[in-house]
Structure formats: structure tokens, C-alpha cells
């Protein structure tokens, strides 16, 4: 069965520092996609970054990068130069066919 | 471009009443998804449509829930009769057709959600 695990319920980071949010997944599929979404306190789900299972390079989108280690089945999100507006819930998700399976999320708080 | 639009943003109703949630997907997207988010179960897919046709409704909790997509720009999720345990945030998301030559093009974009409270 497909499963996404986020082991950090909550994390703190100092403003302007980098932070890594962990995500591990379990799948027997050869082809799959991994996504990260941000959910601020206002409630919307904002797409951040995508990594395909066949991508050889780690995905990057501005201050977001994905540390993809296929053999370890991990897809950690790295946020560089944290900002106060980065305080939110972050969800890792895996796509199988057209279905997104979400982890339980990590709540990130950025300290000024 | 407008994103996914959902209405209402908040809904408070009494047990036994009918509730209808509405969604307008991003123009040109072929797929539409309904998710539910609760503290206990997290985010779960309820149903999704491809070109207005329901493809997988295995996540719909029970017969009280129904979803329709009469055209490419509109979908509804109906709960009749509603129960307190239906209280949750309901998200609609849409995505374009997957282009295998461009991975990630079928990213799902979410609407702002409808927060439903059933008293």
C-alpha cells in the first residue's frame, strides 16, 4: 500500500536560517510523483514543488528545494532563508495514477 | 488567471439538513477532485472526475454523499442528510491532462476550501 510518513509534527526555525522537513514514502511503483504543499493558517493548500521518480536532479523552486533520495525513499523539503510568512503546515504527498496520498503534515513556526 | 473557486467558504447547518458545496475548476483542466480534511483522518480523496465523468468514488464515505459535474466548469458535492461527523474542510482541486513528456504537468491545484460545521 502507498504510504507517506512525516515524522515531525512540529518544528521551529529562526528567521533567515534554513530548515529541512522530512518525508518518507512507501511504494512498489516504479513511476510516481512527489509533491509538497503549504497550508497557512488561512487554510488554502498551496503547491510548492514537484519531484518525479525518474528525475535525476533534485527539484528546486526559488527558496524551496527537494532532497530526493530514491534508494532511501525520502523526499525532504528544504526551505532556505526562512521568512516569517513560511510559518504554516507543510504536507508531503505522493501521486499514484491521479490520486494524491498525503502525509500527516509538519507545522513549521519561524521565529523572528 | 483565476484559480479554483469554491463556495461557500463557510457553512454552518443543523443535523439533517442538505448541504451543497460548489466548485469551479481552473479553465482547461480535465480533472476535478474533491478532498476532505479532518483532524482525525487528515486529507482524503473523496471522488474525482475526468472530463466530467466520475472515475473513482471509492473515497465517498456513504450514500449520504453525492457529487456531480454537469459541465467542465462546475461541480457540486452534496450531503443529504448532514451529520455532525461530516464537519470538516472540503477542498476542490483541478489538474490538466498528464503530459508524460512533461512530468509534473498534472499537478493538482486546490481551491480555498469550504469549512463545514454541522451542529
Coordinates of C-alpha atoms in Angstrom, one line a residue:
Chain A
X1 CA 0.0 0.0 0.0
X2 CA 1.1 3.5 -0.7
X3 CA 2.1 5.5 2.4
X4 CA 3.6 8.8 3.2
X5 CA 5.2 9.4 6.6
X6 CA 6.1 12.8 8.1
X7 CA 7.7 12.2 11.5
X8 CA 8.0 15.8 12.6
X9 CA 4.6 17.1 14.0
X10 CA 6.2 20.5 14.6
X11 CA 9.4 22.4 14.1
X12 CA 10.9 25.7 14.9
X13 CA 13.4 27.7 12.8
X14 CA 15.0 31.0 13.3
X15 CA 14.2 33.6 10.6
X16 CA 16.8 33.6 7.8
X17 CA 18.0 30.1 8.6
X18 CA 17.4 27.0 6.5
X19 CA 15.1 24.2 7.6
X20 CA 14.6 20.6 6.4
X21 CA 11.2 19.0 6.6
X22 CA 11.3 15.2 6.4
X23 CA 9.2 12.9 4.3
X24 CA 9.5 9.2 3.6
X25 CA 7.3 7.2 1.4
X26 CA 6.5 3.6 0.7
X27 CA 5.5 2.3 -2.8
X28 CA 6.2 -0.6 -5.1
X29 CA 5.5 1.5 -8.1
X30 CA 8.4 2.4 -10.4
X31 CA 6.9 5.6 -11.7
X32 CA 5.4 8.1 -9.2
X33 CA 5.4 11.8 -8.3
X34 CA 6.1 13.5 -5.1
X35 CA 4.7 16.9 -4.1
X36 CA 4.9 19.4 -1.3
X37 CA 2.0 21.7 -0.4
X38 CA 1.9 24.5 2.1
X39 CA -1.2 25.3 4.2
X40 CA -1.1 28.6 6.0
X41 CA -3.4 29.5 8.8
X42 CA -5.9 30.8 6.3
X43 CA -6.5 27.3 5.2
X44 CA -5.7 27.1 1.5
X45 CA -3.4 24.5 0.0
X46 CA -0.6 25.9 -2.0
X47 CA 1.5 23.8 -4.3
X48 CA 5.2 24.3 -3.7
X49 CA 7.3 21.8 -5.6
X50 CA 7.3 18.5 -7.6
X51 CA 9.7 15.7 -8.0
X52 CA 9.3 12.8 -10.4
X53 CA 10.7 9.4 -9.6
X54 CA 12.8 9.3 -12.7
X55 CA 14.2 12.8 -12.3
X56 CA 17.9 12.6 -11.8
X57 CA 18.2 16.1 -10.4
X58 CA 16.7 17.4 -7.2
X59 CA 13.8 19.8 -7.9
X60 CA 14.2 23.5 -7.0
X61 CA 11.7 26.4 -6.9
X62 CA 13.1 29.6 -5.6
X63 CA 13.8 29.1 -1.9
X64 CA 12.4 25.6 -1.9
X65 CA 14.4 22.5 -2.9
X66 CA 13.7 18.9 -2.6
X67 CA 16.3 16.5 -1.3
X68 CA 15.3 13.3 -3.2
X69 CA 17.0 10.1 -2.2
X70 CA 15.2 7.3 -4.1
X71 CA 17.0 4.4 -2.5
X72 CA 16.0 5.6 0.9
X73 CA 12.5 6.5 -0.3
X74 CA 12.8 10.0 1.1
X75 CA 11.8 13.4 -0.3
X76 CA 12.7 16.0 2.2
X77 CA 11.8 19.7 1.6
X78 CA 14.5 22.3 2.3
X79 CA 13.5 25.9 2.8
X80 CA 16.4 28.3 2.6
X81 CA 16.5 31.7 4.3
X82 CA 13.2 31.2 6.3
X83 CA 10.8 34.0 6.4
X84 CA 8.0 34.8 8.9
X85 CA 5.5 34.0 6.2
X86 CA 6.8 30.5 5.9
X87 CA 5.0 29.6 9.2
X88 CA 2.4 27.1 8.1
X89 CA 1.6 23.4 7.9
X90 CA 3.5 21.5 5.2
X91 CA 2.2 18.4 3.6
X92 CA 4.2 15.8 1.6
X93 CA 2.1 13.9 -1.0
X94 CA 2.7 11.1 -3.4
X95 CA 0.7 10.6 -6.6
X96 CA -0.3 7.2 -7.8
X97 CA -2.3 7.4 -11.0
X98 CA -4.4 10.5 -10.3
X99 CA -4.7 10.0 -6.6
X100 CA -2.8 12.1 -4.1
X101 CA -1.9 10.4 -0.8
X102 CA -0.9 12.9 1.9
X103 CA 1.2 12.7 4.9
X104 CA 0.0 14.0 8.3
X105 CA 1.9 17.2 7.9
X106 CA 4.6 19.2 9.8
X107 CA 3.8 22.5 11.4
X108 CA 6.6 25.0 10.9
X109 CA 7.0 28.1 13.1
X110 CA 9.5 30.7 12.1
X111 CA 10.9 32.7 15.0
X112 CA 11.8 36.4 14.4
Chain B
X1 CA -5.8 33.5 -14.3
X2 CA -8.4 32.6 -11.7
X3 CA -7.6 29.7 -9.5
X4 CA -10.1 27.1 -8.3
X5 CA -13.2 28.8 -6.9
X6 CA -15.2 27.2 -4.1
X7 CA -18.4 28.4 -2.5
X8 CA -19.4 28.9 0.2
X9 CA -16.3 29.5 2.2
X10 CA -18.0 28.7 5.4
X11 CA -21.2 26.8 6.0
X12 CA -23.0 26.2 9.3
X13 CA -26.0 23.9 9.3
X14 CA -28.0 21.7 11.5
X15 CA -28.0 18.0 11.5
X16 CA -30.4 16.5 9.0
X17 CA -30.2 19.4 6.6
X18 CA -29.0 19.2 3.0
X19 CA -25.7 20.8 2.2
X20 CA -24.4 21.6 -1.3
X21 CA -20.8 22.6 -1.9
X22 CA -19.8 24.2 -5.2
X23 CA -16.6 24.3 -7.2
X24 CA -15.4 25.9 -10.4
X25 CA -12.1 24.4 -11.6
X26 CA -9.4 26.2 -13.5
X27 CA -10.4 26.6 -17.1
X28 CA -8.9 24.0 -19.4
X29 CA -8.3 21.5 -16.6
X30 CA -9.6 18.0 -17.4
X31 CA -9.6 16.6 -13.9
X32 CA -11.5 17.6 -10.8
X33 CA -11.0 16.3 -7.3
X34 CA -12.9 16.5 -4.1
X35 CA -11.0 16.1 -0.8
X36 CA -12.0 16.2 2.8
X37 CA -9.6 17.4 5.6
X38 CA -10.3 16.5 9.3
X39 CA -8.0 16.4 12.3
X40 CA -8.5 12.6 12.7
X41 CA -8.1 11.5 9.2
X42 CA -6.1 14.2 7.5
X43 CA -6.6 14.8 3.8
X44 CA -8.5 12.2 1.9
X45 CA -9.7 11.9 -1.6
X46 CA -13.5 11.5 -1.9
X47 CA -14.0 11.4 -5.7
X48 CA -12.5 12.6 -8.9
X49 CA -13.8 13.3 -12.4
X50 CA -12.2 13.2 -15.8
X51 CA -13.9 15.2 -18.5
X52 CA -17.0 15.5 -16.3
X53 CA -17.2 11.7 -15.7
X54 CA -16.8 10.3 -12.2
X55 CA -13.8 7.9 -12.3
X56 CA -13.2 6.9 -8.7
X57 CA -15.7 7.4 -6.0
X58 CA -14.3 4.8 -3.6
X59 CA -13.5 7.5 -1.0
X60 CA -17.1 8.7 -0.7
X61 CA -18.0 7.8 2.9
X62 CA -21.5 6.7 2.4
X63 CA -24.7 7.1 0.4
X64 CA -25.4 10.4 2.0
X65 CA -22.7 11.9 -0.1
X66 CA -23.1 12.5 -3.8
X67 CA -21.1 14.5 -6.4
X68 CA -21.9 15.7 -9.9
X69 CA -20.1 17.5 -12.6
X70 CA -22.7 18.7 -15.2
X71 CA -20.2 20.6 -17.3
X72 CA -16.5 21.3 -17.5
X73 CA -16.7 24.4 -15.3
X74 CA -18.9 23.3 -12.4
X75 CA -19.1 20.6 -9.8
X76 CA -21.1 20.0 -6.7
X77 CA -20.7 17.9 -3.6
X78 CA -23.9 17.2 -1.8
X79 CA -24.5 15.8 1.7
X80 CA -28.1 14.7 2.5
X81 CA -28.8 14.4 5.3
X82 CA -25.8 16.0 7.0
X83 CA -24.5 14.7 10.4
X84 CA -22.1 16.3 12.9
X85 CA -19.3 13.9 11.9
X86 CA -19.4 15.5 8.4
X87 CA -17.9 18.6 9.9
X88 CA -14.6 19.2 8.0
X89 CA -12.9 21.3 5.4
X90 CA -13.8 20.3 1.9
X91 CA -11.4 21.1 -0.9
X92 CA -11.9 21.0 -4.6
X93 CA -8.8 20.7 -6.8
X94 CA -8.2 20.5 -10.5
X95 CA -5.4 19.5 -12.8
X96 CA -4.7 19.4 -16.5
X97 CA -4.2 16.2 -18.5
X98 CA -1.0 14.5 -17.8
X99 CA 1.6 15.1 -20.4
X100 CA 4.2 12.3 -20.0
X101 CA 6.7 14.3 -21.9
X102 CA 6.5 17.0 -19.2
X103 CA 6.3 15.4 -15.8
X104 CA 4.5 17.3 -13.1
X105 CA 2.2 19.0 -15.6
X106 CA -0.7 17.2 -13.9
X107 CA -0.1 19.0 -10.6
X108 CA -3.3 19.4 -8.6
X109 CA -4.2 23.0 -7.7
X110 CA -6.5 23.4 -4.8
X111 CA -9.3 25.8 -4.1
X112 CA -9.6 27.8 -0.8
X113 CA -11.8 25.1 0.8
X114 CA -15.3 25.2 2.4
X115 CA -15.3 24.9 6.2
X116 CA -18.5 22.9 7.0
X117 CA -19.9 22.8 10.5
X118 CA -22.9 20.6 11.2
X119 CA -24.5 21.2 14.6

